[in-house]
Coordinates of C-alpha atoms in Angstrom, one line a residue:
X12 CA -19.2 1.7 42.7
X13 CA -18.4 2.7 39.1
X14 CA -18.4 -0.3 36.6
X15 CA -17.2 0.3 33.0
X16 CA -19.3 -1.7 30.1
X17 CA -19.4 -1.6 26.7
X18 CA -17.8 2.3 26.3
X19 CA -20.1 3.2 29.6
X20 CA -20.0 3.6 33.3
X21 CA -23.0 2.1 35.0
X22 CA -23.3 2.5 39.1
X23 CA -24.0 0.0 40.8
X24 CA -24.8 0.2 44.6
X25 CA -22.3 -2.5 46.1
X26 CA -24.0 -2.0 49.6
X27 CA -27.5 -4.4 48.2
X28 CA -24.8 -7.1 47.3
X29 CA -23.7 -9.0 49.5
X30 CA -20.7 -10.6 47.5
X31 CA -17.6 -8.4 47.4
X32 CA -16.8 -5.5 44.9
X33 CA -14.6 -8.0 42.9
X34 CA -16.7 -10.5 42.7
X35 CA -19.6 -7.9 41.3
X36 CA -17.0 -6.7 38.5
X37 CA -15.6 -9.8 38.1
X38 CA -18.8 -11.2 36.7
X39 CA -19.9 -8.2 35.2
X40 CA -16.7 -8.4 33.2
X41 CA -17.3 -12.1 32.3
X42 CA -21.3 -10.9 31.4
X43 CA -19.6 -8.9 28.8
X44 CA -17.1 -10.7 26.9
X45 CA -20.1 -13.1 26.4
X46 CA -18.8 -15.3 29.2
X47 CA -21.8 -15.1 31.6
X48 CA -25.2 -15.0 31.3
X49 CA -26.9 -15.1 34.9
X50 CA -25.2 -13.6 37.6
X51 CA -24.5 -15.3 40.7
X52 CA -24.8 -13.2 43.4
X53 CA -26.8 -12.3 46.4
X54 CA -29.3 -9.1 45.7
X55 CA -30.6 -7.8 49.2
X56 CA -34.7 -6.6 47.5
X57 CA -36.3 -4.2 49.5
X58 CA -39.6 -4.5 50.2
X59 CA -42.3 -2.7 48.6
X60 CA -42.7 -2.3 45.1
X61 CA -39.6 -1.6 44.1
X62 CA -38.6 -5.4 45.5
X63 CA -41.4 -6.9 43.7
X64 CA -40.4 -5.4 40.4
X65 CA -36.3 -5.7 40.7
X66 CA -37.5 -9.8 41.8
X67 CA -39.6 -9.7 38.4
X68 CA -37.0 -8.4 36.7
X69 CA -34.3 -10.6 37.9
X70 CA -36.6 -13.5 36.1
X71 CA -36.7 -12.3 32.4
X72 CA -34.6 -14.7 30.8
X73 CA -31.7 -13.6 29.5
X74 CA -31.6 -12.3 25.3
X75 CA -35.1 -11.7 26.6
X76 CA -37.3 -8.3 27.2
X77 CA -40.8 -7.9 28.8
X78 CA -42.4 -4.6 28.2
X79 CA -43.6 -2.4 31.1
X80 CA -47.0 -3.7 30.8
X81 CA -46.3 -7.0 31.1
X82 CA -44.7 -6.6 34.6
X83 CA -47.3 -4.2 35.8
X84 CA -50.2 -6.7 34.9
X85 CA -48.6 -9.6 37.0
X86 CA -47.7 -7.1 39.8
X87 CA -50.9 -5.7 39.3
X88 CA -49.3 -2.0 39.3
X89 CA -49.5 0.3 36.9
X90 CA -47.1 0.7 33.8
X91 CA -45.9 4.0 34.9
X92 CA -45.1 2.8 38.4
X93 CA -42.7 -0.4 37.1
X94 CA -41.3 2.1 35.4
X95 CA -40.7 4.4 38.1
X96 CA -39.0 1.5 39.9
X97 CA -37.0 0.4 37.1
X98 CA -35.5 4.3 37.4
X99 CA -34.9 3.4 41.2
X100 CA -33.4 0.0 40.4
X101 CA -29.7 0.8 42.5
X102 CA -28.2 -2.7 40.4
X103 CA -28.7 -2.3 37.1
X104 CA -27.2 -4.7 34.9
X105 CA -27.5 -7.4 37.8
X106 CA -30.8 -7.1 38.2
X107 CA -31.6 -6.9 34.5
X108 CA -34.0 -3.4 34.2
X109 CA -32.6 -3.1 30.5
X110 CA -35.0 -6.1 29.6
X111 CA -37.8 -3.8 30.6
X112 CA -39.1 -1.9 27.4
X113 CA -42.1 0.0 26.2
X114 CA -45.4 -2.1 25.0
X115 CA -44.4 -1.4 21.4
X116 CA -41.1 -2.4 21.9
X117 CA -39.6 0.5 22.0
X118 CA -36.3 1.7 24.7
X119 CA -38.5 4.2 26.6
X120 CA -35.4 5.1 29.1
X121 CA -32.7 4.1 31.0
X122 CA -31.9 5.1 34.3
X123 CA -28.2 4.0 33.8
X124 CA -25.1 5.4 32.3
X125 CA -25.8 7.1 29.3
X126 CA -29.2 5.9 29.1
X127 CA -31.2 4.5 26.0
X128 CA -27.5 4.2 24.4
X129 CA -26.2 1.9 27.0
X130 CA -29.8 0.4 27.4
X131 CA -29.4 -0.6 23.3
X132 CA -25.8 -1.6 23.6
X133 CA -26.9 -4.3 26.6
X134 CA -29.7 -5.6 24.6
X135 CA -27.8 -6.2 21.6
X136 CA -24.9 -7.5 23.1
X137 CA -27.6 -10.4 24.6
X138 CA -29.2 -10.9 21.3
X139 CA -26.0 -11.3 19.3
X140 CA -24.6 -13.9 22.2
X141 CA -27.9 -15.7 21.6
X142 CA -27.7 -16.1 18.1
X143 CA -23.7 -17.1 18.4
X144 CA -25.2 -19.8 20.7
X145 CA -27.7 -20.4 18.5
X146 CA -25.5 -21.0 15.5
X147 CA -23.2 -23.5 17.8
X148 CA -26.3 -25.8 18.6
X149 CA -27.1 -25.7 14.7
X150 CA -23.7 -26.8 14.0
X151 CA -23.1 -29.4 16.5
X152 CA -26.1 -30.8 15.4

C-alpha cells in the first residue's frame, strides 16, 4: 500500500502487518502531525538477518539515530550488510530504517520514497517534535 507523508509516498507492505490498512495509515497519519511517536502494531520479522536488523531497528528510540556500525557490531554483521537490510526493510517508517545513518552521521540512502529527501524530512520532523516536547517540560517546570 501507498502511504503519503510529508510531500512523499512511502510503500509499505501491509501483508507483514497484521493490523488492518486503516489502522497502519491511521497511525502513520497521527506519527505525522506529531501525534504519535511509537507505533502500535504487530510487525510479522522474518527470520534471518533481515529480522534481526528490522527488530534492532524497531528499538532506536524515537528523535534518535544509530549509525550502521553500531547495529552491525551488536548483530555482529557487517556495516554493509545492515545496510543491505535496511534497503530490504518492506515497512519503513514502522519499523524505523530512517534512524539508521552512516558512522559520520551522514544520510547514506534511503530505500523509501524519494530517498535521502524523505529520509531528512522524517528525521527532522522527530527532532523538531522532540524539542517542542522539550520546551513543554521546561515550561511546566
Amino acid at each position: 500500500m501507498d502511504v503519503p507523508i510529508f510531500n512523499s509516498t512511502i510503500e509499505i507492505d501491509e501483508s507483514v502487518v497484521t493490523e488492518s490498512t486503516a489502522d497502519i495509515r491511521a497511525q502513520i497519519d497521527e506519527y505525522e502531525r506529531g501525534d504519535r511517536r511509537a507505533f502500535d502494531l504487530e510487525i510479522i520479522t522474518p527470520d534471518g538477518l533481515l529480522g534481526e536488523v528490522m527488530t534492532a531497528m524497531a528499538e532506536i528510540p524515537y528523535g534518535e539515530t544509530r549509525s550502521y556500525g553500531d547495529l552491525a557490531a551488536d548483530l555482529e554483521t557487517s556495516p554493509i550488510a545492515v545496510g543491505q537490510a535496511c534497503g530490504r526493510n518492506p515497512v519503513p517508517i514502522l519499523v524505523p530504517c530512517h534512524r539508521v545513518v552512516g558512522s559520520d552521521g551522514d544520510l547514506n540512502g534511503y530505500s523509501a520514497a524519494d530517498g535521502v529527501a524523505t529520509k531528512r524530512r522524517l528525521l527532522e520532523h522527530e527532532a523538531r517534535d522532540q524539542k517542542t516536547v522539550q520546551t513543554r517540560f521546561l515550561t511546566d517546570s
